[in-house]
Short mmCIF file of C-alpha atoms in Angstrom, two decimals:
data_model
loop_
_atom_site.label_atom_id
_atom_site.label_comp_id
_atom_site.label_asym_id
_atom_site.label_seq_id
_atom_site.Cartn_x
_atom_site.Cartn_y
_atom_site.Cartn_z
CA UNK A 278 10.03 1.24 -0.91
CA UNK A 279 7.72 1.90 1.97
CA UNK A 280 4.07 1.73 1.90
CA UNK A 281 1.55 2.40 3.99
CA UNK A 282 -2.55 2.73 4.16
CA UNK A 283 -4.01 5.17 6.39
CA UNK A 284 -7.38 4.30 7.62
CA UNK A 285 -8.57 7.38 9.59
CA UNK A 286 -11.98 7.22 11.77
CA UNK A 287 -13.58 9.94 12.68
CA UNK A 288 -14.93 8.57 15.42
CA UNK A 289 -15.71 10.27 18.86
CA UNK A 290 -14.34 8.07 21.67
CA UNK A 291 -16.78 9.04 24.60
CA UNK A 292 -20.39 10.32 23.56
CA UNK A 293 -20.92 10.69 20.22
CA UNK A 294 -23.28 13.67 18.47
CA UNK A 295 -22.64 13.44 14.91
CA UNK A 296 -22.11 10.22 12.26
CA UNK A 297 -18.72 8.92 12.55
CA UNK A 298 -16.86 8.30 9.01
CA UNK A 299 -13.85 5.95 8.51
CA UNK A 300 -11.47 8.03 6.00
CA UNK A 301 -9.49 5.31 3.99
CA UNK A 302 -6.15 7.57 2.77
CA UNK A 303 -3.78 4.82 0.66
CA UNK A 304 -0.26 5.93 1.60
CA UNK A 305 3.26 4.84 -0.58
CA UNK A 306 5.59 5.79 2.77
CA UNK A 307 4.99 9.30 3.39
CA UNK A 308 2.74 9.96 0.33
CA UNK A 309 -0.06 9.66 -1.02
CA UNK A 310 -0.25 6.36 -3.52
CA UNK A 311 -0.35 6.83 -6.81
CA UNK A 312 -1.60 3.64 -9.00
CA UNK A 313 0.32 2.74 -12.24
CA UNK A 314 1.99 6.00 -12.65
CA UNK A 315 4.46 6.61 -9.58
CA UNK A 316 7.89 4.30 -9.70
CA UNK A 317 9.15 3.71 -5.69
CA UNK A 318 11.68 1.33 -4.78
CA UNK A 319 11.70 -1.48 -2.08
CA UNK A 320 15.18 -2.16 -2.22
CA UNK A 321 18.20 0.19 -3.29
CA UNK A 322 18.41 -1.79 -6.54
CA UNK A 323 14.45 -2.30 -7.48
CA UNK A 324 11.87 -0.47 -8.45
CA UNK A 325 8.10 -1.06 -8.13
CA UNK A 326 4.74 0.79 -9.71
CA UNK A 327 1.00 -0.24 -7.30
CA UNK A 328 -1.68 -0.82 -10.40
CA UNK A 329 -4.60 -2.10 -8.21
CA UNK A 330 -5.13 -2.09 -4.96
CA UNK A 331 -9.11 -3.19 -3.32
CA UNK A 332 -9.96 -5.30 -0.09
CA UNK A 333 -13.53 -5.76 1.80
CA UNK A 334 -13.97 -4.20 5.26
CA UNK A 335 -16.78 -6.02 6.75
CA UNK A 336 -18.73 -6.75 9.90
CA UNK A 337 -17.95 -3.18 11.53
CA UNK A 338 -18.89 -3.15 15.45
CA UNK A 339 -17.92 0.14 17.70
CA UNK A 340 -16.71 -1.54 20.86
CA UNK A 341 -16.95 -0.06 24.42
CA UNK A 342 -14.20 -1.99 26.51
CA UNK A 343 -14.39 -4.76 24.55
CA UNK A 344 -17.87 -5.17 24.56
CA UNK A 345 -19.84 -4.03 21.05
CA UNK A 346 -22.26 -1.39 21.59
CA UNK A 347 -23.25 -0.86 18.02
CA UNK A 348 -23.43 -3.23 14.85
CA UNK A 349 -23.67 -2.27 11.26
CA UNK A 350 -26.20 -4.41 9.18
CA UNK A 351 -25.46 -5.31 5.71
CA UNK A 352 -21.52 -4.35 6.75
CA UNK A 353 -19.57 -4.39 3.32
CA UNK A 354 -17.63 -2.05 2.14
CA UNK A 355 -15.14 -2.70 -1.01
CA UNK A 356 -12.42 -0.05 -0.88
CA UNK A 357 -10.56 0.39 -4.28
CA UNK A 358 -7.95 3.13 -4.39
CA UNK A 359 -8.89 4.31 -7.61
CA UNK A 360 -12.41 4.97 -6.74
CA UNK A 361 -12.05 8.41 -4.65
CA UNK A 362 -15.89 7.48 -3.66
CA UNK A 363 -15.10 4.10 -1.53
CA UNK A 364 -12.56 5.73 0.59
CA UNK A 365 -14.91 7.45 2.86
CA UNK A 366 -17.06 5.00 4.78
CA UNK A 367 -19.69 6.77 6.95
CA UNK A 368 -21.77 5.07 10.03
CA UNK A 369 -25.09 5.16 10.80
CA UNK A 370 -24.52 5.13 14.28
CA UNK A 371 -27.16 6.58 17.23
CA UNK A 372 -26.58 9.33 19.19
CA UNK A 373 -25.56 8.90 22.50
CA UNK A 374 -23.23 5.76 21.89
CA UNK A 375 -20.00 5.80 24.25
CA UNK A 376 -17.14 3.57 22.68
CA UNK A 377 -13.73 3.53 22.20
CA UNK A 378 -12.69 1.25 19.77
CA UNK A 379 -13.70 -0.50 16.44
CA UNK A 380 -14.01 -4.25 14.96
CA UNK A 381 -13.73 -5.34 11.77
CA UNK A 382 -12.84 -7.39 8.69
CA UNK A 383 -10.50 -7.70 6.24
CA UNK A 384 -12.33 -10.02 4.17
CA UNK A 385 -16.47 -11.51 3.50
CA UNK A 386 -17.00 -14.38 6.41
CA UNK A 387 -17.59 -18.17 4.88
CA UNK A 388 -21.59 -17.44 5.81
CA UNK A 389 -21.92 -15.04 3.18
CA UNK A 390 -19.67 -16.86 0.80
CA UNK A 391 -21.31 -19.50 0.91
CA UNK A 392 -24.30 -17.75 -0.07
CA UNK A 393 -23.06 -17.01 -3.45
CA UNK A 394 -22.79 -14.25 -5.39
CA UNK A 395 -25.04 -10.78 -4.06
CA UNK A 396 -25.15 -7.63 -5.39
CA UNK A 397 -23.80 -3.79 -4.51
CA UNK A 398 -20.34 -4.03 -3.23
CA UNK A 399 -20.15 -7.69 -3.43
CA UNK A 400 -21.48 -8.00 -6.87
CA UNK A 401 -18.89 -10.60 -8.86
CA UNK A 402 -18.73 -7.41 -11.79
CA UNK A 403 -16.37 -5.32 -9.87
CA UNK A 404 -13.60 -8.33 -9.62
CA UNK A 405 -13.52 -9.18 -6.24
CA UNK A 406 -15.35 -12.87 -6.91
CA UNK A 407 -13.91 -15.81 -8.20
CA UNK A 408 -17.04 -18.97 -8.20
CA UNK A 409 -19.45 -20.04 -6.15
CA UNK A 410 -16.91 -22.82 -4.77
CA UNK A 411 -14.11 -20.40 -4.07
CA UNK A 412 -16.30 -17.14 -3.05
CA UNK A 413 -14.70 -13.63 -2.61
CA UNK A 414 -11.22 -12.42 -3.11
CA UNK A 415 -10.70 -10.92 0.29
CA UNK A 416 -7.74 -8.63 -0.73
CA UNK A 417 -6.40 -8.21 -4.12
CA UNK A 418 -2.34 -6.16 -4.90
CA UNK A 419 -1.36 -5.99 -8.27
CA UNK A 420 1.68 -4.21 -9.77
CA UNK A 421 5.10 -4.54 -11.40
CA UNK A 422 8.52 -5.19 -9.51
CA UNK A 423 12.02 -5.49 -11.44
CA UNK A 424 12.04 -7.99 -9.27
CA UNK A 425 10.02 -10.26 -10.34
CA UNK A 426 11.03 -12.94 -13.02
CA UNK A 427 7.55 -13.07 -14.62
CA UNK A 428 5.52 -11.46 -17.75
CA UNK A 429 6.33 -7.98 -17.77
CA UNK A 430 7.29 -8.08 -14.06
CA UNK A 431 4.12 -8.32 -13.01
CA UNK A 432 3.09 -9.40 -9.58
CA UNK A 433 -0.66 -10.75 -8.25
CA UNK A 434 -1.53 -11.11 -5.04
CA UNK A 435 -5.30 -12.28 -4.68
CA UNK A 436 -6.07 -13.40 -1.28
CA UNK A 437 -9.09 -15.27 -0.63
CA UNK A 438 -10.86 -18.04 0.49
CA UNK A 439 -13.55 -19.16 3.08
CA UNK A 440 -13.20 -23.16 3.61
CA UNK A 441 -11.34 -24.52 6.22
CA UNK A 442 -8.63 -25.21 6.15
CA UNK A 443 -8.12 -22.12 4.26
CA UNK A 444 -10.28 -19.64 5.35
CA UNK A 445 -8.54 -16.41 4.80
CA UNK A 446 -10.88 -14.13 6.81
CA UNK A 447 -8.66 -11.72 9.37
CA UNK A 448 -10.33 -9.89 11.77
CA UNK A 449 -8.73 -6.39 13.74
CA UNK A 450 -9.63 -4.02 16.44
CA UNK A 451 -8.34 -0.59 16.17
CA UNK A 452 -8.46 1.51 19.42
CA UNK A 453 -8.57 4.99 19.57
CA UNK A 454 -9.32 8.63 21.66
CA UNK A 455 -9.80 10.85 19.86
CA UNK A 456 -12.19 12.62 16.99
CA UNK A 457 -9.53 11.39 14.51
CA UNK A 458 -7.37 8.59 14.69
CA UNK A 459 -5.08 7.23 11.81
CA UNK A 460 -4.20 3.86 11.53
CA UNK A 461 -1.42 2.56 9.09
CA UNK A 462 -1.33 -0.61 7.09
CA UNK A 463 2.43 -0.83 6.38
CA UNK A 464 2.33 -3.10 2.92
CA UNK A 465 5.75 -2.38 3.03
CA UNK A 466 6.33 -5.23 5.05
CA UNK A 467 4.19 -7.36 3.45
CA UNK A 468 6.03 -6.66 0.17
CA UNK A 469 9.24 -7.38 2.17
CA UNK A 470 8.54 -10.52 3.64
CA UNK A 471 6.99 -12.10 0.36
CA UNK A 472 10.21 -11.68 -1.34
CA UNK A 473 8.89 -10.63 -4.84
CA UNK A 474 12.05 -12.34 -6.81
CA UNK A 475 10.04 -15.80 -6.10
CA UNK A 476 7.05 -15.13 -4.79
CA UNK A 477 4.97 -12.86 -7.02
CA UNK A 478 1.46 -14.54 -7.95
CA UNK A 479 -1.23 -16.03 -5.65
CA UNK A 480 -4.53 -16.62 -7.40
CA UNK A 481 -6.76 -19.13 -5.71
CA UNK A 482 -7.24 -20.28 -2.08
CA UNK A 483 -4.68 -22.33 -0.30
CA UNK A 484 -1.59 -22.65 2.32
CA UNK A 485 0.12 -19.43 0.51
CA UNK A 486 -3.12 -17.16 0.35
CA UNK A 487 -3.59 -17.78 4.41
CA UNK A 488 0.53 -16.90 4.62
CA UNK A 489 -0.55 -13.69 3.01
CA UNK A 490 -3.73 -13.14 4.44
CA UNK A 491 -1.87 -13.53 7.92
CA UNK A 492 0.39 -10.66 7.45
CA UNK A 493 -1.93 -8.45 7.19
CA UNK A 494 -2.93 -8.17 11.30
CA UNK A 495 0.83 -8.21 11.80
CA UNK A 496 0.92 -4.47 9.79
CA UNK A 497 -1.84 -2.79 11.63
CA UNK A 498 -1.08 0.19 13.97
CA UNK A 499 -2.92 2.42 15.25
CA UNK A 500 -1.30 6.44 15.37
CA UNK A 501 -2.74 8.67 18.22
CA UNK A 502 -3.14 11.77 16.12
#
């Protein structure tokens, strides 16, 4: 099984004249994902279905060697892969901005956690929030894995968390130098290295929600199109 989520930004790397986008395509290896339906296999003797699959981008900056040259307000963005809608993020950004790479999140920062519960993309009705005391889930996988000994084979994977020691929070830059770039998330590995047989359901802060959260950086690449 091999999968992979392309995020795409249409982004200009020298001086940009029209609104950059970041394109969110969810990939299953060379394909495009298909929740609940499609069977793949992670192993030759497995075989695995994706049912949900949502995270928070937040806290987008374009860079300029380094240094940010623009800063979104209000930056947060829930992507769900069944919601066609969310996988198209678009920028206000100026004209005239030169940069050539992008910051962000994969998660909601312990400031607005700690906040509580807000509305539009972070609202707690579209299942991304546990309490006030454990805030946001940062990045939620669910599916089903003959691998897994549990009910029905599921596996669930909620990562979250904002209080140290357990803040879950991962931040990325993505370069890029071009109009489009893609970069891939390759879950396959994460899948891999969680070894579904034993490991199959993470539901509340802690030591194995930051193990998780950590692999996420270590999946990131970006693909010069």
């Amino acid at each position: 099984m091999k999968i992979h989520i392309y995020i795409s930004l249409f982004l200009l790397p020298f001086l940009s004249t029209a609104q950059p986008k970041i394109n969110i395509q969810p990939l299953f290896g060379n394909q495009p994902l298909q929740l609940e339906t499609k069977w793949y296999s992670l192993h030759d003797t497995d075989s695995i279905a994706i049912d949900v699959l949502k995270f928070y981008i937040s806290a987008i900056e374009l860079l300029q060697d380094d240094k940010p040259v623009w800063i979104e307000k209000n930056s947060f963005h829930l992507v769900d892969a069944s919601q066609t809608a969310t996988l198209l993020i678009p920028l206000s950004v100026p004209e005239k901005i030169i940069y050539n790479a992008i910051k962000l999140n994969i998660g909601i920062d312990s400031l607005t956690n700690s906040a509580g519960a807000k509305g539009g993309d972070l609202d707690p009705t579209t299942g991304m929030y546990w309490t006030w005391q454990t805030g946001y889930i940062n990045f939620k996988l669910e599916g089903r894995s003959t691998e897994c000994d549990s009910r029905k084979n599921e596996f669930q994977f909620h990562i979250g968390g904002y209080a140290a020691p357990n803040n879950s929070l991962q931040t990325i830059r993505l370069p890029f130098s071009s109009v489009q770039n893609t970069i891939t998330i390759d879950l396959r590995k994460m899948l891999f290295a969680l070894n579904l047989k034993s490991n199959n359901h993470i539901m509340s802060p802690g030591e194995p929600a930051i193990k998780v959260a950590q692999l996420i950086p270590q999946v990131v690449n970006s693909v010069k199109p």
